[in-house]
PDB file of C-alpha atoms in Angstrom:
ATOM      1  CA  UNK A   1       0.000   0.000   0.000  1.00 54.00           C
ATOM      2  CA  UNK A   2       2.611   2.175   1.141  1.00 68.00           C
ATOM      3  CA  UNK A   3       6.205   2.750   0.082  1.00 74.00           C
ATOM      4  CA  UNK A   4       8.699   1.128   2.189  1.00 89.00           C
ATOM      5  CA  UNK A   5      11.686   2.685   4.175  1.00 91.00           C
ATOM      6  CA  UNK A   6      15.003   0.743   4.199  1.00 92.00           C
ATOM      7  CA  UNK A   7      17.727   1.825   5.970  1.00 91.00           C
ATOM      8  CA  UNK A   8      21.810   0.482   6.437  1.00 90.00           C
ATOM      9  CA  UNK A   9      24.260   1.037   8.716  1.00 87.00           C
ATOM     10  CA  UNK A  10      27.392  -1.592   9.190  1.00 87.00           C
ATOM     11  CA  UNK A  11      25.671  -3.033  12.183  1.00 86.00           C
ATOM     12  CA  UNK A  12      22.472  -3.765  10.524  1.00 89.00           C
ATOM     13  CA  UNK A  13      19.630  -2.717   8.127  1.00 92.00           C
ATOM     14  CA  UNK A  14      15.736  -2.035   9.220  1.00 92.00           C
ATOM     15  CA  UNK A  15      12.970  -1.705   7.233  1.00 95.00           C
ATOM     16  CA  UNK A  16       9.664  -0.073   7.443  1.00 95.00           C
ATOM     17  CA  UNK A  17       6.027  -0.439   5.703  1.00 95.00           C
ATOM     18  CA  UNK A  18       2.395   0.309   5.838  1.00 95.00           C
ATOM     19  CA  UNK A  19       0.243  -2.732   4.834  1.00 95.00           C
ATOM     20  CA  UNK A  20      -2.748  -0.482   5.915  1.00 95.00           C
ATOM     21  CA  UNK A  21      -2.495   3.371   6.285  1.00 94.00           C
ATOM     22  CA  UNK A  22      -2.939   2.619  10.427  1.00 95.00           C
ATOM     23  CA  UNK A  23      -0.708   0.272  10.201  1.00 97.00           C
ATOM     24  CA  UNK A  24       3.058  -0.205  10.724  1.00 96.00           C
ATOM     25  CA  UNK A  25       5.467  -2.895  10.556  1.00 97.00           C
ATOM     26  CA  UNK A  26       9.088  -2.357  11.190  1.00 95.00           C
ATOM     27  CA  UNK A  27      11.837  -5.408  10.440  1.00 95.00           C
ATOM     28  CA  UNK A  28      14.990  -5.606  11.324  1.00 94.00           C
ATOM     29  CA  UNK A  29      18.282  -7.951  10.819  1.00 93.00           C
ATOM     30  CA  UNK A  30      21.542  -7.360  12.877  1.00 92.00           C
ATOM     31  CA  UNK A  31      22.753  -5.807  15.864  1.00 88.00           C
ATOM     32  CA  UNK A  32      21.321  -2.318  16.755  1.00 87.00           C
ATOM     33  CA  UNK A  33      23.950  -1.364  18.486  1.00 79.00           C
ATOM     34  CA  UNK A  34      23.356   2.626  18.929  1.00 76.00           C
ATOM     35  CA  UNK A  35      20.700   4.819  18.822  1.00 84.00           C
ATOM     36  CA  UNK A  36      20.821   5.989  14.723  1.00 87.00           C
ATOM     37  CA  UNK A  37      18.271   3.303  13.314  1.00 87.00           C
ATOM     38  CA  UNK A  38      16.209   3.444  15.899  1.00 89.00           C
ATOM     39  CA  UNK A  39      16.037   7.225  16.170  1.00 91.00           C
ATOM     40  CA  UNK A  40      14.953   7.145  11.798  1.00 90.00           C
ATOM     41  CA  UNK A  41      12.331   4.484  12.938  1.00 90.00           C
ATOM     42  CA  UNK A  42      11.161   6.664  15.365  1.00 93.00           C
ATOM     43  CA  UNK A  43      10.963   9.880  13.709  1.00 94.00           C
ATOM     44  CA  UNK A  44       8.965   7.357  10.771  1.00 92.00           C
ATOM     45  CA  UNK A  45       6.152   6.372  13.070  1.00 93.00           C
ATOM     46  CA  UNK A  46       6.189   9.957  14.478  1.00 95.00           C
ATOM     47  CA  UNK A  47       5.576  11.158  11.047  1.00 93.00           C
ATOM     48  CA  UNK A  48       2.952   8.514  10.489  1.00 92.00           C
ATOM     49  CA  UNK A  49       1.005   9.070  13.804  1.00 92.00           C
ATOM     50  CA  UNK A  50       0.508  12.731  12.904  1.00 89.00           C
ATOM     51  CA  UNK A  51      -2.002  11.374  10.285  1.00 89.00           C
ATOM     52  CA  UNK A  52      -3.182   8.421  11.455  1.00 86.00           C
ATOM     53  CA  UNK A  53      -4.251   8.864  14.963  1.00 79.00           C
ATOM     54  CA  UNK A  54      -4.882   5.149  16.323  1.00 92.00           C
ATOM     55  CA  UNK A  55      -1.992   2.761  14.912  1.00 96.00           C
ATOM     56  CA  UNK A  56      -1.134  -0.902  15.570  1.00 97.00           C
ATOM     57  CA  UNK A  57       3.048  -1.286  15.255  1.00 96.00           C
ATOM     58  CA  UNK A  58       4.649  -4.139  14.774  1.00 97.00           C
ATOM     59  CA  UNK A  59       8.113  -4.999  14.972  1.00 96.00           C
ATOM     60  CA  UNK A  60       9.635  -7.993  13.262  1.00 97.00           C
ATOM     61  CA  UNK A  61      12.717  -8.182  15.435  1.00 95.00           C
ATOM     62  CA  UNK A  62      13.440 -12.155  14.773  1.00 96.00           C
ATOM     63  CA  UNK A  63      16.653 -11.508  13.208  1.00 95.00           C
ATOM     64  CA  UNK A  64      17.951  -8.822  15.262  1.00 93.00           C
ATOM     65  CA  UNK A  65      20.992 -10.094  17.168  1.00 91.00           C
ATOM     66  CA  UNK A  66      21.281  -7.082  19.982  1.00 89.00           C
ATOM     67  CA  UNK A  67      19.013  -4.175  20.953  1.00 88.00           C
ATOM     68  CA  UNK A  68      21.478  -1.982  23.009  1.00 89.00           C
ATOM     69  CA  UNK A  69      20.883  -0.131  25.914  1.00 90.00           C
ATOM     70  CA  UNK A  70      20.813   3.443  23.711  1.00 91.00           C
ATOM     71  CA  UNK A  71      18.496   1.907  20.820  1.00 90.00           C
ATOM     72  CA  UNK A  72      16.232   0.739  23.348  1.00 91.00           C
ATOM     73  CA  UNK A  73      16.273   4.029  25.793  1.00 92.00           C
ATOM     74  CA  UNK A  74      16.024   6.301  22.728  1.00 92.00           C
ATOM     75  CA  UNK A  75      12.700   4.062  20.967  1.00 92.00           C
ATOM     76  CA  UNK A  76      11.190   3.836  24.668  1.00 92.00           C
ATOM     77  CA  UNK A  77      11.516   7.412  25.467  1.00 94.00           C
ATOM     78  CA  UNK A  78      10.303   8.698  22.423  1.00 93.00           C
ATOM     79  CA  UNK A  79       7.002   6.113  22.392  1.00 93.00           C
ATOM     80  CA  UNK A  80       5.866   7.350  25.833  1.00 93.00           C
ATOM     81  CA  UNK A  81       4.455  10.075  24.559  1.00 94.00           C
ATOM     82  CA  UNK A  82       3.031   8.679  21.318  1.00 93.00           C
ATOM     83  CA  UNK A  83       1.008   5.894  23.240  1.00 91.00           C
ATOM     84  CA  UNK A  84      -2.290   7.456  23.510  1.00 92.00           C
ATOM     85  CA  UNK A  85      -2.074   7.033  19.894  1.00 94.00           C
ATOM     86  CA  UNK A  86      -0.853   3.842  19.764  1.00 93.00           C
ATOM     87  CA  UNK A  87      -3.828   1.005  19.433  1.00 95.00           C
ATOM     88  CA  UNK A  88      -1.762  -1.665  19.734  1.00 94.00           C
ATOM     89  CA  UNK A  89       2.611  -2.712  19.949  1.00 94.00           C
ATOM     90  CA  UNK A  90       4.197  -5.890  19.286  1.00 95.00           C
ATOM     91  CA  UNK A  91       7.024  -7.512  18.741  1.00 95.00           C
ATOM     92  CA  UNK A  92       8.452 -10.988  17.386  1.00 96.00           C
ATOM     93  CA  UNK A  93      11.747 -11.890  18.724  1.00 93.00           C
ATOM     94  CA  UNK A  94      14.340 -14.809  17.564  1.00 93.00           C
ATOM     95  CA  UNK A  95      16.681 -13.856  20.581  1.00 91.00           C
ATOM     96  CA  UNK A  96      16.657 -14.071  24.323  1.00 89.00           C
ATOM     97  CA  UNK A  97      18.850 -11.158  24.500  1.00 87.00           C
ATOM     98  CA  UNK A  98      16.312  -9.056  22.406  1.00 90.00           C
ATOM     99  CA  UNK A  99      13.362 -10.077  24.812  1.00 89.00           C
ATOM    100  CA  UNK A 100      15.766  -8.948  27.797  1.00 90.00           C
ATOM    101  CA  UNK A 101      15.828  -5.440  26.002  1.00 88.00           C
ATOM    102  CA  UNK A 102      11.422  -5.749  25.452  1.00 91.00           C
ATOM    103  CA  UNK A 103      10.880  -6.823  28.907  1.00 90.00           C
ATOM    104  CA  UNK A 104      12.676  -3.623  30.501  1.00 89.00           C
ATOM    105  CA  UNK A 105      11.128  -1.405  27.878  1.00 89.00           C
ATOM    106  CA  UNK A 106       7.472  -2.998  28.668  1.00 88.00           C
ATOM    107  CA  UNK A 107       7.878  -2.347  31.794  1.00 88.00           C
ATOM    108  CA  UNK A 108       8.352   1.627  31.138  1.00 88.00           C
ATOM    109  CA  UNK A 109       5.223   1.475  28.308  1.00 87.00           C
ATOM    110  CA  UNK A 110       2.201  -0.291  30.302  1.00 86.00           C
ATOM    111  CA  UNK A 111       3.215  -4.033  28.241  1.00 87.00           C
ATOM    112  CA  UNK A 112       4.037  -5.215  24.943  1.00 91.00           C
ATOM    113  CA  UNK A 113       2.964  -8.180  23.653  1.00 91.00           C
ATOM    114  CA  UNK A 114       6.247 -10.775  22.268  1.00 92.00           C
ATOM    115  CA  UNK A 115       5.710 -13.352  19.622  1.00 95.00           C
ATOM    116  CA  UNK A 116       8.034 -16.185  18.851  1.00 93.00           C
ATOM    117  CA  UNK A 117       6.278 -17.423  15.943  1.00 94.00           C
ATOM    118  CA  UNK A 118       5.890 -16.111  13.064  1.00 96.00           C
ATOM    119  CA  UNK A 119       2.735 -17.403  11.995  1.00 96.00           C
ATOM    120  CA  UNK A 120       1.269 -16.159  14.684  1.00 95.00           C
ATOM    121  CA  UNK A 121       2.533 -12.644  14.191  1.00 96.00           C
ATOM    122  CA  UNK A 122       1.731 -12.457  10.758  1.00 96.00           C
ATOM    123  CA  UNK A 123      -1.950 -13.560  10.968  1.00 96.00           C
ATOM    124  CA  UNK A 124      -2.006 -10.623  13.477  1.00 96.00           C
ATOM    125  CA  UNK A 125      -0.466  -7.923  11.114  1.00 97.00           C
ATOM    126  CA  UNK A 126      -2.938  -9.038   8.797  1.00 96.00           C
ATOM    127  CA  UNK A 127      -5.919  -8.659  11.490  1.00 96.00           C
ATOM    128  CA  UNK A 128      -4.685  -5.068  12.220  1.00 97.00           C
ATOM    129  CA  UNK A 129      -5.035  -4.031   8.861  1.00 96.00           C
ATOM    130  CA  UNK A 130      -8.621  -5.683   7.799  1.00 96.00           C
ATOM    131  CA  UNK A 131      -9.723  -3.918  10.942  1.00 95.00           C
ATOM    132  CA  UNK A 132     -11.110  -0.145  11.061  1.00 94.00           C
ATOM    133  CA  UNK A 133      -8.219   2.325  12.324  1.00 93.00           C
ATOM    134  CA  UNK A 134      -7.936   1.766  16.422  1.00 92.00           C
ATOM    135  CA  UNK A 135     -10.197  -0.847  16.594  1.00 94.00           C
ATOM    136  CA  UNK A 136      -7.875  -4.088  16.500  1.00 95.00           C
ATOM    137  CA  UNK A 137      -7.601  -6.370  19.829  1.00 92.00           C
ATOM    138  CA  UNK A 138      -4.454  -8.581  20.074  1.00 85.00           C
ATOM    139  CA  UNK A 139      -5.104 -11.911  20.539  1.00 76.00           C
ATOM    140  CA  UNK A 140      -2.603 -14.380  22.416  1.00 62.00           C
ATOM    141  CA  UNK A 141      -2.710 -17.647  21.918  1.00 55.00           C
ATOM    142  CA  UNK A 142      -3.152 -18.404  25.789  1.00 47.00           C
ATOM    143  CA  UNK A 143      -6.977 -16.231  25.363  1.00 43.00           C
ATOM    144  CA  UNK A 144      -8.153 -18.025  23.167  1.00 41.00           C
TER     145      UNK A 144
END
């Protein structure tokens, strides 16, 4: 629907899209070591919240191998104040290291629902985005 965003650094590369205007996924592969992908990811889904009050985000972290103490403390600080616009936030993880960095940033946000299959957490990205803006209600597979 939407054009998507790729950025590269040495450390890694990250990716952005819109499979429905309320709706953004975010991938990334390598290590994010520092705080200069996440701060253009951030500054993306600021962008896109200034249109589209009520998103669902998604994060397709499977293949990323670190997320540093200043990635993490730069995306958590900046989505504080974006989460009254925030429906719903997500995120699949392939590392045990990466949920480490998750669990301490869910603990600042109020919770964010992991995934560790991706099935699972592409069924939901497709849910978010045949559902009206802001109206889109995670399921896990322990409620149903």
């Amino acid at each position: 629907m939407h054009e998507t965003k790729t950025w590269t650094t040495p450390n890694g590369e990250q990716w952005l899209w819109r499979p429905a205007p309320h709706v953004i996924v975010t991938k990334f592969r390598g290590a994010m070591y520092d705080a200069s992908l996440a701060n253009l990811a951030m500054r993306a889904i600021e962008d896109i919240i200034s249109t589209e009050p009520r998103v669902d985000i998604f994060h397709d972290w499977e293949d990323m191998e670190l997320y540093a103490t200043p990635a993490r403390t730069l995306m958590t600080e900046r989505a504080i104040p974006l989460a009254p616009y925030i429906n719903t936030l997500s995120v699949l993880f392939g590392s045990k290291v990466v949920l480490m960095g998750v669990s301490l940033a869910s603990i600042k946000l109020g919770g964010i629902p992991t995934f560790t299959q991706r099935k699972e957490f592409e069924q939901a990205v497709r849910q978010a985005a045949e559902s009206p803006p802001g109206t889109f209600k995670l399921k896990l597979p322990m409620e149903e």
